[in-house]
Each structure stands twice: as C-alpha cells, then as structure tokens.
C-alpha cells in the first residue's frame, strides 16, 4: 500500500510537470508549485514557479502565493513593496485572503507606500474580502468602525487573551457603531467568529452607540460560550462535519 501511494504521488508530479512545462496551463503550474512546496519541500522552485505563473499568466492563486513568500521572506528577501502587485492581481481575481492582506498593508504605516496609511483603500479592500466571505475580515471591519479609542471584549482561551491589537501607526476611521455592529453580526452569525460574537454581546449589553438590548446581549454571550467550548474541543471555524 505504501509503495502504491508513493507511485501515485510521483505520477501526480509527472502529470503536473507535463501540464505546466509542456502545455503551459496556469492551473497545472499552480498545482506543480503546491507540489514542490508540500511534497518535495523545494521552496525556491515553488517560489520561482508561483512568481512566473503570476507575472506571465496573471494566475490569481499563484499571485497570492508569490506575495506570501515575499511578505514572509521565504526563498526570497522579505519585501512589502514586491508583494503589492501580485496581491492586487490576486484580489482582482477574487481571492479573499489577498484582499485582506493588501488591506492590512495599506492600513499599517510600516508597509504602506511612503509609510503613510491609506485608510480609504484599506477599508475598501477589507470590505471586498468580507463580501467574498472571509469572515475574519468582517470582524476586522467591525473593530475599525468602533474607532481608534474602542474597548474590546477580552476572550480568554488556551492561547491567552485574544483581541485586535495594533502595532505602530495605523489608519483610523471615525466611530460608526451601526457599521461596527453590522460587520460584527456578519462575522458572528455567518462566520462563527468567537471574538465577534463576544463583542456584539458587549455592544448590546452596554449600549455602545446602539440601543441596549439585554436579550440580544444574552443570546450572543451564549453563542460566544458555545464557540469557545467548540474551539477547546478542536473545532476549526469554517469546517463542518
């Protein structure tokens, strides 16, 4: 059985190589890059293939992978600047995580062009990521709309206290409690984001820019408790079954 598995994996690699190098299929090149990365652990080859597939064929998934290598300094020198063009292609190709990463780069002074946060661009991209159903992005938007002086509900988990934290100078927007609630509800109700449920409960409980609603506060507090228990048991948000 082990020999058969090894042969199958090897044959998959041959198939991907043929599809990429001979037929020039961007999907095959993407799969071959992932094969180099996950199976053969050839990270430099993976990086070069993702970069080529992005720059020559504009393949969104490869552009996202290329950008993550640039940001992490994996198989290449770390560079915020080099990550922008591939992330833009990937986001335009509706890769939600690419829109989120690009938004974060615009939000932080350390990575933004000219070291000046571009708040409007960051918000625009984070909204797109949320609309593409990356619910952590919806949670981030909720935090941003609570304003720069916001207080957050603190959630104690095995990994410690989790909350949105800013490092260095960042963008900021005026508080809009209704939008904060709107995106918090999306993150909690649709994405099962624990922190979002807890913070929605807090907003309803104290009336943070919205009418107090103790019943809704209790509902979302209980939902947060349920999610916390599920996480302790090893459940991963976004996965079912």
mmCIF file of C-alpha atoms in Angstrom:
data_model
loop_
_atom_site.group_PDB
_atom_site.id
_atom_site.type_symbol
_atom_site.label_atom_id
_atom_site.label_comp_id
_atom_site.label_asym_id
_atom_site.label_seq_id
_atom_site.Cartn_x
_atom_site.Cartn_y
_atom_site.Cartn_z
ATOM 1 C CA UNK A 1 0.000 0.000 0.000
ATOM 2 C CA UNK A 2 2.803 2.413 0.892
ATOM 3 C CA UNK A 3 4.555 1.674 -2.417
ATOM 4 C CA UNK A 4 1.318 2.329 -4.330
ATOM 5 C CA UNK A 5 0.878 5.670 -2.567
ATOM 6 C CA UNK A 6 4.435 6.689 -3.389
ATOM 7 C CA UNK A 7 3.894 5.785 -7.053
ATOM 8 C CA UNK A 8 0.631 7.735 -7.127
ATOM 9 C CA UNK A 9 2.287 10.836 -5.665
ATOM 10 C CA UNK A 10 5.153 10.534 -8.148
ATOM 11 C CA UNK A 11 2.746 10.177 -11.075
ATOM 12 C CA UNK A 12 0.815 13.251 -9.939
ATOM 13 C CA UNK A 13 4.077 15.195 -10.018
ATOM 14 C CA UNK A 14 4.787 13.987 -13.558
ATOM 15 C CA UNK A 15 1.265 14.991 -14.633
ATOM 16 C CA UNK A 16 1.630 18.482 -13.156
ATOM 17 C CA UNK A 17 5.047 18.943 -14.777
ATOM 18 C CA UNK A 18 3.696 17.996 -18.187
ATOM 19 C CA UNK A 19 0.656 20.261 -17.829
ATOM 20 C CA UNK A 20 2.817 23.191 -16.773
ATOM 21 C CA UNK A 21 6.034 22.870 -18.790
ATOM 22 C CA UNK A 22 4.632 21.342 -21.983
ATOM 23 C CA UNK A 23 1.039 22.567 -22.161
ATOM 24 C CA UNK A 24 1.659 25.881 -20.338
ATOM 25 C CA UNK A 25 -1.564 25.518 -18.341
ATOM 26 C CA UNK A 26 -1.665 28.033 -15.468
ATOM 27 C CA UNK A 27 -3.723 25.700 -13.243
ATOM 28 C CA UNK A 28 -1.131 22.937 -13.713
ATOM 29 C CA UNK A 29 1.664 25.374 -12.859
ATOM 30 C CA UNK A 30 -0.191 26.363 -9.695
ATOM 31 C CA UNK A 31 -0.603 22.712 -8.726
ATOM 32 C CA UNK A 32 3.033 21.983 -9.509
ATOM 33 C CA UNK A 33 4.114 24.874 -7.291
ATOM 34 C CA UNK A 34 1.999 23.456 -4.473
ATOM 35 C CA UNK A 35 3.521 20.022 -5.166
ATOM 36 C CA UNK A 36 7.048 21.442 -4.912
ATOM 37 C CA UNK A 37 6.044 23.134 -1.669
ATOM 38 C CA UNK A 38 4.116 20.381 0.110
ATOM 39 C CA UNK A 39 5.610 17.145 -1.239
ATOM 40 C CA UNK A 40 9.158 17.834 -2.367
ATOM 41 C CA UNK A 41 9.826 20.736 0.053
ATOM 42 C CA UNK A 42 11.550 22.623 -2.757
ATOM 43 C CA UNK A 43 10.579 26.107 -1.658
ATOM 44 C CA UNK A 44 12.823 28.030 -4.026
ATOM 45 C CA UNK A 45 11.427 26.115 -7.017
ATOM 46 C CA UNK A 46 7.905 26.710 -5.698
ATOM 47 C CA UNK A 47 8.570 30.431 -5.277
ATOM 48 C CA UNK A 48 10.023 30.771 -8.782
ATOM 49 C CA UNK A 49 7.089 28.915 -10.314
ATOM 50 C CA UNK A 50 4.473 30.952 -8.449
ATOM 51 C CA UNK A 51 6.280 34.146 -9.489
ATOM 52 C CA UNK A 52 6.440 33.118 -13.157
ATOM 53 C CA UNK A 53 2.826 31.943 -13.226
ATOM 54 C CA UNK A 54 1.773 35.253 -11.711
ATOM 55 C CA UNK A 55 3.886 37.580 -13.834
ATOM 56 C CA UNK A 56 3.419 35.783 -17.166
ATOM 57 C CA UNK A 57 -0.077 34.337 -16.853
ATOM 58 C CA UNK A 58 -1.617 36.546 -14.123
ATOM 59 C CA UNK A 59 -2.985 33.480 -12.307
ATOM 60 C CA UNK A 60 -4.630 34.825 -9.117
ATOM 61 C CA UNK A 61 -3.835 31.893 -6.811
ATOM 62 C CA UNK A 62 -0.188 31.911 -7.878
ATOM 63 C CA UNK A 63 -0.026 35.664 -7.353
ATOM 64 C CA UNK A 64 -1.309 35.216 -3.814
ATOM 65 C CA UNK A 65 1.282 32.515 -3.089
ATOM 66 C CA UNK A 66 4.017 34.652 -4.639
ATOM 67 C CA UNK A 67 3.028 37.565 -2.399
ATOM 68 C CA UNK A 68 3.001 35.440 0.763
ATOM 69 C CA UNK A 69 6.558 34.326 0.030
ATOM 70 C CA UNK A 70 7.598 37.969 -0.418
ATOM 71 C CA UNK A 71 5.953 39.014 2.831
ATOM 72 C CA UNK A 72 7.436 36.118 4.807
ATOM 73 C CA UNK A 73 10.883 36.339 3.240
ATOM 74 C CA UNK A 74 10.623 32.684 2.241
ATOM 75 C CA UNK A 75 13.013 31.690 -0.585
ATOM 76 C CA UNK A 76 13.450 35.412 -1.253
ATOM 77 C CA UNK A 77 14.256 38.648 0.553
ATOM 78 C CA UNK A 78 11.292 39.967 2.563
ATOM 79 C CA UNK A 79 9.631 42.878 0.794
ATOM 80 C CA UNK A 80 6.374 44.733 1.278
ATOM 81 C CA UNK A 81 6.935 46.582 -1.997
ATOM 82 C CA UNK A 82 7.199 43.403 -4.092
ATOM 83 C CA UNK A 83 4.036 41.997 -2.525
ATOM 84 C CA UNK A 84 1.731 44.799 -3.695
ATOM 85 C CA UNK A 85 1.478 43.979 -7.462
ATOM 86 C CA UNK A 86 0.777 40.231 -7.030
ATOM 87 C CA UNK A 87 -1.696 40.899 -4.231
ATOM 88 C CA UNK A 88 -3.565 43.356 -6.461
ATOM 89 C CA UNK A 89 -3.843 40.731 -9.218
ATOM 90 C CA UNK A 90 -4.979 38.101 -6.718
ATOM 91 C CA UNK A 91 -7.553 40.414 -5.137
ATOM 92 C CA UNK A 92 -8.887 41.409 -8.564
ATOM 93 C CA UNK A 93 -9.233 37.661 -9.151
ATOM 94 C CA UNK A 94 -11.459 37.459 -6.040
ATOM 95 C CA UNK A 95 -9.012 35.691 -3.724
ATOM 96 C CA UNK A 96 -10.401 36.943 -0.380
ATOM 97 C CA UNK A 97 -7.207 36.470 1.634
ATOM 98 C CA UNK A 98 -5.318 38.530 -0.940
ATOM 99 C CA UNK A 99 -7.730 41.432 -0.476
ATOM 100 C CA UNK A 100 -7.327 41.135 3.287
ATOM 101 C CA UNK A 101 -3.508 41.080 3.167
ATOM 102 C CA UNK A 102 -3.459 44.012 0.764
ATOM 103 C CA UNK A 103 -5.823 45.926 3.036
ATOM 104 C CA UNK A 104 -3.560 45.294 6.011
ATOM 105 C CA UNK A 105 -0.547 46.603 4.089
ATOM 106 C CA UNK A 106 -2.382 49.844 3.311
ATOM 107 C CA UNK A 107 -3.608 50.120 6.915
ATOM 108 C CA UNK A 108 -0.154 49.957 8.549
ATOM 109 C CA UNK A 109 2.341 52.793 8.151
ATOM 110 C CA UNK A 110 5.264 50.353 8.217
ATOM 111 C CA UNK A 111 4.120 48.676 5.000
ATOM 112 C CA UNK A 112 2.043 51.340 3.218
ATOM 113 C CA UNK A 113 3.521 53.276 0.281
ATOM 114 C CA UNK A 114 5.586 56.234 1.571
ATOM 115 C CA UNK A 115 4.902 54.903 5.085
ATOM 116 C CA UNK A 116 1.541 56.683 5.076
ATOM 117 C CA UNK A 117 -1.548 54.610 5.939
ATOM 118 C CA UNK A 118 -4.216 54.735 3.227
ATOM 119 C CA UNK A 119 -7.356 54.300 5.288
ATOM 120 C CA UNK A 120 -9.908 54.554 2.475
ATOM 121 C CA UNK A 121 -8.075 51.960 0.363
ATOM 122 C CA UNK A 122 -7.667 49.650 3.345
ATOM 123 C CA UNK A 123 -11.384 49.826 4.169
ATOM 124 C CA UNK A 124 -12.394 49.295 0.534
ATOM 125 C CA UNK A 125 -10.260 46.151 0.265
ATOM 126 C CA UNK A 126 -11.302 44.764 3.656
ATOM 127 C CA UNK A 127 -14.961 45.207 2.644
ATOM 128 C CA UNK A 128 -14.309 43.239 -0.527
ATOM 129 C CA UNK A 129 -12.678 40.456 1.475
ATOM 130 C CA UNK A 130 -15.690 40.394 3.802
ATOM 131 C CA UNK A 131 -18.076 40.275 0.825
ATOM 132 C CA UNK A 132 -16.045 37.326 -0.505
ATOM 133 C CA UNK A 133 -16.902 35.577 2.788
ATOM 134 C CA UNK A 134 -13.644 35.905 4.673
ATOM 135 C CA UNK A 135 -15.413 36.466 7.963
ATOM 136 C CA UNK A 136 -12.281 37.414 9.890
ATOM 137 C CA UNK A 137 -12.218 40.425 7.563
ATOM 138 C CA UNK A 138 -15.765 41.301 8.626
ATOM 139 C CA UNK A 139 -14.605 41.124 12.239
ATOM 140 C CA UNK A 140 -11.661 43.405 11.448
ATOM 141 C CA UNK A 141 -14.033 45.935 9.864
ATOM 142 C CA UNK A 142 -16.212 45.807 12.965
ATOM 143 C CA UNK A 143 -13.170 46.671 15.076
ATOM 144 C CA UNK A 144 -12.131 49.502 12.791
ATOM 145 C CA UNK A 145 -15.614 51.048 12.879
ATOM 146 C CA UNK A 146 -15.541 51.062 16.673
ATOM 147 C CA UNK A 147 -12.980 53.848 16.314
ATOM 148 C CA UNK A 148 -9.392 54.314 17.481
ATOM 149 C CA UNK A 149 -10.322 54.554 21.181
ATOM 150 C CA UNK A 150 -12.503 51.443 21.239
ATOM 151 C CA UNK A 151 -12.500 48.953 24.086
ATOM 152 C CA UNK A 152 -12.932 45.307 23.171
ATOM 153 C CA UNK A 153 -14.364 42.323 24.959
ATOM 154 C CA UNK A 154 -11.490 40.107 26.091
ATOM 155 C CA UNK A 155 -11.740 36.389 25.411
ATOM 156 C CA UNK A 156 -9.576 34.036 27.442
ATOM 157 C CA UNK A 157 -8.651 30.877 25.517
ATOM 158 C CA UNK A 158 -5.883 28.294 25.733
ATOM 159 C CA UNK A 159 -3.760 30.663 23.670
ATOM 160 C CA UNK A 160 -4.316 33.541 26.083
ATOM 161 C CA UNK A 161 -6.379 36.685 25.683
ATOM 162 C CA UNK A 162 -7.237 37.440 22.078
ATOM 163 C CA UNK A 163 -8.205 40.798 20.674
ATOM 164 C CA UNK A 164 -7.420 43.121 17.793
ATOM 165 C CA UNK A 165 -4.091 44.821 18.501
ATOM 166 C CA UNK A 166 -2.287 47.490 16.509
ATOM 167 C CA UNK A 167 1.485 47.708 16.117
ATOM 168 C CA UNK A 168 2.858 51.125 15.283
ATOM 169 C CA UNK A 169 0.976 53.796 13.382
ATOM 170 C CA UNK A 170 -2.105 52.608 11.531
ATOM 171 C CA UNK A 171 -5.053 54.008 9.676
ATOM 172 C CA UNK A 172 -8.115 55.064 11.648
ATOM 173 C CA UNK A 173 -11.717 55.905 10.950
ATOM 174 C CA UNK A 174 -14.381 57.741 12.900
ATOM 175 C CA UNK A 175 -16.516 55.585 15.114
ATOM 176 C CA UNK A 176 -19.679 54.270 13.450
ATOM 177 C CA UNK A 177 -21.404 51.971 15.919
ATOM 178 C CA UNK A 178 -24.065 50.854 13.443
ATOM 179 C CA UNK A 179 -21.467 49.673 10.944
ATOM 180 C CA UNK A 180 -19.415 48.107 13.737
ATOM 181 C CA UNK A 181 -22.496 46.146 14.764
ATOM 182 C CA UNK A 182 -23.383 45.274 11.163
ATOM 183 C CA UNK A 183 -20.000 43.730 10.416
ATOM 184 C CA UNK A 184 -19.779 42.147 13.858
ATOM 185 C CA UNK A 185 -23.092 40.375 13.248
ATOM 186 C CA UNK A 186 -21.926 39.127 9.844
ATOM 187 C CA UNK A 187 -18.741 37.757 11.409
ATOM 188 C CA UNK A 188 -20.623 36.089 14.262
ATOM 189 C CA UNK A 189 -23.790 34.851 12.549
ATOM 190 C CA UNK A 190 -22.244 33.784 9.244
ATOM 191 C CA UNK A 191 -18.625 33.120 10.174
ATOM 192 C CA UNK A 192 -18.797 31.871 13.769
ATOM 193 C CA UNK A 193 -16.010 34.263 14.783
ATOM 194 C CA UNK A 194 -15.806 33.951 18.561
ATOM 195 C CA UNK A 195 -14.440 37.437 19.207
ATOM 196 C CA UNK A 196 -17.165 38.987 17.057
ATOM 197 C CA UNK A 197 -19.936 37.249 18.997
ATOM 198 C CA UNK A 198 -18.435 38.356 22.295
ATOM 199 C CA UNK A 199 -18.064 41.950 21.199
ATOM 200 C CA UNK A 200 -21.591 42.095 19.739
ATOM 201 C CA UNK A 201 -22.841 40.881 23.131
ATOM 202 C CA UNK A 202 -20.852 43.661 24.811
ATOM 203 C CA UNK A 203 -22.250 46.322 22.463
ATOM 204 C CA UNK A 204 -25.830 45.240 23.142
ATOM 205 C CA UNK A 205 -25.212 44.961 26.900
ATOM 206 C CA UNK A 206 -23.786 48.457 27.454
ATOM 207 C CA UNK A 207 -25.489 50.190 24.529
ATOM 208 C CA UNK A 208 -22.215 51.121 22.853
ATOM 209 C CA UNK A 209 -23.565 53.596 20.284
ATOM 210 C CA UNK A 210 -26.672 51.447 19.781
ATOM 211 C CA UNK A 211 -29.826 50.865 21.859
ATOM 212 C CA UNK A 212 -29.319 48.492 24.785
ATOM 213 C CA UNK A 213 -30.850 45.069 24.257
ATOM 214 C CA UNK A 214 -30.237 42.699 27.152
ATOM 215 C CA UNK A 215 -31.953 39.738 25.459
ATOM 216 C CA UNK A 216 -29.744 40.021 22.396
ATOM 217 C CA UNK A 217 -26.726 40.528 24.648
ATOM 218 C CA UNK A 218 -27.529 37.248 26.425
ATOM 219 C CA UNK A 219 -28.029 35.458 23.102
ATOM 220 C CA UNK A 220 -24.649 36.487 21.711
ATOM 221 C CA UNK A 221 -22.897 35.881 25.027
ATOM 222 C CA UNK A 222 -24.203 32.305 24.976
ATOM 223 C CA UNK A 223 -23.146 31.930 21.342
ATOM 224 C CA UNK A 224 -19.637 33.058 22.287
ATOM 225 C CA UNK A 225 -19.550 30.492 25.110
ATOM 226 C CA UNK A 226 -20.625 27.737 22.695
ATOM 227 C CA UNK A 227 -17.927 28.671 20.193
ATOM 228 C CA UNK A 228 -15.283 28.860 22.922
ATOM 229 C CA UNK A 229 -16.181 25.342 24.057
ATOM 230 C CA UNK A 230 -16.111 24.046 20.477
ATOM 231 C CA UNK A 231 -12.670 25.586 19.925
ATOM 232 C CA UNK A 232 -11.363 23.900 23.066
ATOM 233 C CA UNK A 233 -12.529 20.590 21.627
ATOM 234 C CA UNK A 234 -10.530 21.193 18.457
ATOM 235 C CA UNK A 235 -13.217 22.561 16.154
ATOM 236 C CA UNK A 236 -11.956 24.826 13.386
ATOM 237 C CA UNK A 237 -14.154 27.730 12.179
ATOM 238 C CA UNK A 238 -15.199 27.289 8.565
ATOM 239 C CA UNK A 239 -15.138 23.500 8.729
ATOM 240 C CA UNK A 240 -18.190 21.330 9.214
ATOM 241 C CA UNK A 241 -18.768 17.639 9.634
#
